[in-house]
mmCIF file of C-alpha atoms in Angstrom:
data_model
loop_
_atom_site.group_PDB
_atom_site.id
_atom_site.type_symbol
_atom_site.label_atom_id
_atom_site.label_comp_id
_atom_site.label_asym_id
_atom_site.label_seq_id
_atom_site.Cartn_x
_atom_site.Cartn_y
_atom_site.Cartn_z
ATOM 1 C CA MET A 1 0.000 0.000 0.000
ATOM 2 C CA GLU A 2 1.341 3.444 -0.894
ATOM 3 C CA LYS A 3 2.089 6.023 1.752
ATOM 4 C CA PRO A 4 -0.615 8.688 2.082
ATOM 5 C CA SER A 5 1.581 11.437 0.725
ATOM 6 C CA MET A 6 4.786 11.345 -1.186
ATOM 7 C CA PRO A 7 7.542 13.806 -0.337
ATOM 8 C CA ARG A 8 8.128 16.527 -2.867
ATOM 9 C CA GLY A 9 11.739 17.635 -2.776
ATOM 10 C CA ARG A 10 14.197 16.566 -0.124
ATOM 11 C CA THR A 11 13.783 13.352 1.847
ATOM 12 C CA ARG A 12 11.749 13.701 5.001
ATOM 13 C CA SER A 13 13.376 13.819 8.395
ATOM 14 C CA GLU A 14 11.505 11.176 10.390
ATOM 15 C CA ASP A 15 11.846 13.277 13.556
ATOM 16 C CA SER A 16 10.313 16.299 11.815
ATOM 17 C CA ARG A 17 7.540 14.164 10.330
ATOM 18 C CA GLU A 18 6.638 12.732 13.741
ATOM 19 C CA ALA A 19 6.742 16.181 15.346
ATOM 20 C CA ILE A 20 4.422 17.582 12.667
ATOM 21 C CA LEU A 21 1.925 14.732 12.980
ATOM 22 C CA ALA A 22 1.980 14.918 16.787
ATOM 23 C CA ALA A 23 1.484 18.693 16.729
ATOM 24 C CA ALA A 24 -1.539 18.390 14.429
ATOM 25 C CA VAL A 25 -3.150 15.768 16.664
ATOM 26 C CA SER A 26 -2.395 17.811 19.788
ATOM 27 C CA ILE A 27 -3.870 21.015 18.353
ATOM 28 C CA ILE A 28 -7.098 19.300 17.355
ATOM 29 C CA GLY A 29 -7.302 17.593 20.739
ATOM 30 C CA ALA A 30 -6.866 20.886 22.569
ATOM 31 C CA ASP A 31 -8.733 23.357 20.385
ATOM 32 C CA GLY A 32 -10.557 21.491 17.604
ATOM 33 C CA TYR A 33 -10.018 21.250 13.879
ATOM 34 C CA ALA A 34 -11.006 24.874 13.253
ATOM 35 C CA ALA A 35 -7.936 25.981 15.246
ATOM 36 C CA LEU A 36 -5.600 23.921 13.070
ATOM 37 C CA SER A 37 -3.442 25.751 10.546
ATOM 38 C CA ILE A 38 -0.188 25.022 8.803
ATOM 39 C CA GLU A 39 1.307 28.026 10.616
ATOM 40 C CA ARG A 40 0.321 26.663 14.026
ATOM 41 C CA ILE A 41 1.486 23.143 13.164
ATOM 42 C CA ALA A 42 4.850 24.614 12.115
ATOM 43 C CA ARG A 43 5.154 26.671 15.286
ATOM 44 C CA GLU A 44 4.197 23.837 17.638
ATOM 45 C CA SER A 45 6.276 21.210 15.838
ATOM 46 C CA GLY A 46 9.364 23.413 15.558
ATOM 47 C CA THR A 47 9.471 23.015 11.781
ATOM 48 C CA GLY A 48 9.060 25.447 8.923
ATOM 49 C CA LYS A 49 5.822 25.975 6.991
ATOM 50 C CA GLN A 50 7.683 25.256 3.768
ATOM 51 C CA THR A 51 8.670 21.842 5.145
ATOM 52 C CA ILE A 52 5.038 20.993 5.843
ATOM 53 C CA TYR A 53 3.847 22.235 2.451
ATOM 54 C CA ARG A 54 6.606 20.279 0.745
ATOM 55 C CA TRP A 55 5.291 17.036 2.257
ATOM 56 C CA TRP A 56 1.520 17.657 2.484
ATOM 57 C CA PRO A 57 -0.721 19.809 0.258
ATOM 58 C CA THR A 58 -3.169 20.769 3.056
ATOM 59 C CA LYS A 59 -3.636 20.598 6.814
ATOM 60 C CA ALA A 60 -6.239 17.881 6.238
ATOM 61 C CA ASP A 61 -3.571 15.742 4.566
ATOM 62 C CA VAL A 62 -1.376 16.102 7.663
ATOM 63 C CA VAL A 63 -4.274 14.922 9.826
ATOM 64 C CA MET A 64 -5.062 12.065 7.438
ATOM 65 C CA GLU A 65 -1.501 10.765 7.614
ATOM 66 C CA ALA A 66 -1.499 11.041 11.418
ATOM 67 C CA LEU A 67 -4.723 9.070 11.604
ATOM 68 C CA LEU A 68 -3.589 6.440 9.109
ATOM 69 C CA HIS A 69 -0.405 5.996 11.130
ATOM 70 C CA LYS A 70 -2.488 5.463 14.295
ATOM 71 C CA ALA A 71 -4.694 2.927 12.519
ATOM 72 C CA GLU A 72 -1.698 0.983 11.223
ATOM 73 C CA MET A 73 -0.155 0.901 14.696
ATOM 74 C CA HIS A 74 -3.285 -0.076 16.629
ATOM 75 C CA ILE A 75 -5.441 -2.164 14.288
ATOM 76 C CA PRO A 76 -3.936 -5.523 13.325
ATOM 77 C CA VAL A 77 -4.953 -7.611 10.344
ATOM 78 C CA PRO A 78 -5.088 -10.897 12.275
ATOM 79 C CA ASP A 79 -4.852 -14.365 10.764
ATOM 80 C CA THR A 80 -6.019 -16.816 13.427
ATOM 81 C CA GLY A 81 -7.435 -19.340 10.962
ATOM 82 C CA SER A 82 -10.998 -18.326 11.855
ATOM 83 C CA VAL A 83 -12.684 -15.638 9.770
ATOM 84 C CA HIS A 84 -15.037 -14.838 12.627
ATOM 85 C CA ASP A 85 -12.210 -14.450 15.144
ATOM 86 C CA ASP A 86 -10.152 -12.371 12.708
ATOM 87 C CA VAL A 87 -13.090 -10.032 12.034
ATOM 88 C CA ARG A 88 -13.896 -9.826 15.754
ATOM 89 C CA GLU A 89 -10.289 -8.921 16.605
ATOM 90 C CA PHE A 90 -10.078 -6.362 13.782
ATOM 91 C CA LEU A 91 -13.350 -4.725 14.864
ATOM 92 C CA ALA A 92 -12.491 -4.741 18.564
ATOM 93 C CA ALA A 93 -9.204 -2.959 17.799
ATOM 94 C CA SER A 94 -10.991 -0.531 15.457
ATOM 95 C CA TRP A 95 -13.578 0.279 18.115
ATOM 96 C CA ARG A 96 -10.898 0.767 20.797
ATOM 97 C CA LEU A 97 -9.262 3.348 18.551
ATOM 98 C CA ALA A 98 -12.587 4.999 17.609
ATOM 99 C CA ARG A 99 -13.484 5.297 21.323
ATOM 100 C CA MET A 100 -10.510 7.578 21.877
ATOM 101 C CA PRO A 101 -12.018 11.093 21.823
ATOM 102 C CA GLN A 102 -9.057 12.547 19.967
ATOM 103 C CA VAL A 103 -9.320 9.910 17.215
ATOM 104 C CA ALA A 104 -13.064 10.414 16.875
ATOM 105 C CA ASP A 105 -12.425 14.161 16.499
ATOM 106 C CA LEU A 106 -9.831 13.495 13.780
ATOM 107 C CA LEU A 107 -12.221 11.238 11.868
ATOM 108 C CA ARG A 108 -15.024 13.800 12.079
ATOM 109 C CA ALA A 109 -12.683 16.574 10.931
ATOM 110 C CA LEU A 110 -11.553 14.579 7.906
ATOM 111 C CA ALA A 111 -15.132 13.690 6.970
ATOM 112 C CA ALA A 112 -16.107 17.356 7.212
ATOM 113 C CA GLU A 113 -13.121 18.471 5.146
ATOM 114 C CA ALA A 114 -13.989 15.863 2.504
ATOM 115 C CA GLN A 115 -17.437 17.431 2.185
ATOM 116 C CA LEU A 116 -15.957 20.898 1.668
ATOM 117 C CA ASP A 117 -13.013 20.066 -0.586
ATOM 118 C CA PRO A 118 -13.674 17.640 -3.471
ATOM 119 C CA VAL A 119 -9.963 17.325 -4.273
ATOM 120 C CA PHE A 120 -9.171 16.333 -0.700
ATOM 121 C CA ALA A 121 -12.226 14.038 -0.724
ATOM 122 C CA GLY A 122 -10.623 12.065 -3.549
ATOM 123 C CA ARG A 123 -7.340 11.743 -1.651
ATOM 124 C CA PHE A 124 -9.221 10.785 1.530
ATOM 125 C CA ARG A 125 -11.116 8.016 -0.275
ATOM 126 C CA ASP A 126 -8.104 6.783 -2.231
ATOM 127 C CA THR A 127 -5.754 6.797 0.716
ATOM 128 C CA PHE A 128 -7.401 6.491 4.113
ATOM 129 C CA ILE A 129 -10.771 4.918 3.327
ATOM 130 C CA GLU A 130 -9.449 2.417 0.782
ATOM 131 C CA HIS A 131 -6.563 1.458 3.076
ATOM 132 C CA ARG A 132 -8.929 0.577 5.922
ATOM 133 C CA ARG A 133 -11.353 -1.186 3.551
ATOM 134 C CA ALA A 134 -8.465 -3.205 2.088
ATOM 135 C CA ALA A 135 -7.495 -4.430 5.556
ATOM 136 C CA LEU A 136 -10.984 -5.812 6.242
ATOM 137 C CA THR A 137 -11.306 -7.147 2.690
ATOM 138 C CA THR A 138 -8.059 -9.067 3.213
ATOM 139 C CA ILE A 139 -9.515 -10.728 6.295
ATOM 140 C CA LEU A 140 -12.791 -11.626 4.595
ATOM 141 C CA SER A 141 -11.166 -12.794 1.350
ATOM 142 C CA ARG A 142 -8.186 -14.800 2.546
ATOM 143 C CA HIS A 143 -10.122 -18.067 2.496
ATOM 144 C CA SER A 144 -11.094 -19.714 -0.775
ATOM 145 C CA PRO A 145 -13.932 -19.305 -1.418
ATOM 146 C CA PRO A 146 -14.344 -16.226 0.779
ATOM 147 C CA GLN A 147 -16.056 -17.211 4.009
ATOM 148 C CA SER A 148 -18.691 -14.639 4.665
ATOM 149 C CA VAL A 149 -22.431 -14.335 4.172
ATOM 150 C CA PRO A 150 -23.521 -16.527 1.250
ATOM 151 C CA GLY A 151 -24.898 -14.509 -1.674
ATOM 152 C CA ILE A 152 -23.442 -11.207 -0.450
ATOM 153 C CA ARG A 153 -20.306 -9.678 -1.935
ATOM 154 C CA VAL A 154 -17.358 -9.016 0.366
ATOM 155 C CA SER A 155 -17.439 -5.341 -0.673
ATOM 156 C CA THR A 156 -21.024 -5.064 0.609
ATOM 157 C CA LEU A 157 -20.027 -6.584 3.952
ATOM 158 C CA VAL A 158 -17.181 -4.094 4.199
ATOM 159 C CA ASP A 159 -19.695 -1.307 3.442
ATOM 160 C CA VAL A 160 -21.866 -2.540 6.316
ATOM 161 C CA VAL A 161 -18.999 -2.417 8.814
ATOM 162 C CA PHE A 162 -17.711 0.994 7.825
ATOM 163 C CA GLY A 163 -21.239 2.305 7.345
ATOM 164 C CA VAL A 164 -21.892 1.536 11.020
ATOM 165 C CA LEU A 165 -18.641 3.238 12.004
ATOM 166 C CA TRP A 166 -19.357 6.456 10.102
ATOM 167 C CA TYR A 167 -23.044 6.471 11.101
ATOM 168 C CA ARG A 168 -22.111 6.280 14.768
ATOM 169 C CA LEU A 169 -19.412 8.904 14.406
ATOM 170 C CA LEU A 170 -21.346 11.437 12.353
ATOM 171 C CA ILE A 171 -25.096 10.922 12.650
ATOM 172 C CA MET A 172 -26.046 9.147 15.868
ATOM 173 C CA PRO A 173 -23.136 9.346 18.284
ATOM 174 C CA THR A 174 -23.221 6.010 20.063
ATOM 175 C CA ASP A 175 -20.516 4.109 21.874
ATOM 176 C CA PHE A 176 -18.305 1.636 20.083
ATOM 177 C CA ASP A 177 -18.440 -1.218 22.560
ATOM 178 C CA ASP A 178 -17.335 -4.833 22.493
ATOM 179 C CA ALA A 179 -20.932 -5.964 21.996
ATOM 180 C CA LEU A 180 -20.998 -4.069 18.687
ATOM 181 C CA ALA A 181 -17.800 -5.805 17.562
ATOM 182 C CA ASP A 182 -19.385 -9.159 18.436
ATOM 183 C CA GLU A 183 -22.644 -8.348 16.659
ATOM 184 C CA LEU A 184 -20.967 -7.163 13.472
ATOM 185 C CA ALA A 185 -18.551 -10.110 13.448
ATOM 186 C CA ASN A 186 -21.535 -12.460 13.770
ATOM 187 C CA LEU A 187 -23.481 -10.583 11.101
ATOM 188 C CA ILE A 188 -20.798 -10.518 8.448
ATOM 189 C CA THR A 189 -19.441 -14.027 9.015
ATOM 190 C CA THR A 190 -22.738 -15.861 9.106
ATOM 191 C CA GLY A 191 -22.153 -19.071 7.201
ATOM 192 C CA ALA A 192 -18.368 -18.898 7.638
ATOM 193 C CA ASN A 193 -16.645 -22.043 8.813
#
């Protein structure tokens, strides 16, 4: 899978990259997405604005990379030999991350930005959304034939899972609890061996 953004110009300093991502997350956590700006990220990360703009086209892209990094670190793509157990573990880890207020705020901010900026919306879909969908698709498709609900495409099952996530984040704020992970794992692996 490609990295969310490719450096333009000189190679990134990993320390600067981490400082920039951490500053963006911290600003949103403290003051909300509206308070985020490239200038403030630069000031709080101790880097230059030109460095940030060289690596990311917008502040939303900085946030997207920070969130994708968190997802990669905290949400495994398990392979226990049981589709149900793999889905359950993937969802439980996803819900743990989504329960973190700062992460929920980042997700909401990116969804809002995607509604306002069609160019960013394309990058958000192609990078963040497709990356997370690919992880779940891998779990559901690794058995031959795919072990999921008979007569329902894997892509539709993935839609169901992420539809619930975005619905609960954006429309009807409801907790992401372990019972939800169990229910969705049962729902989308009905008929799996």
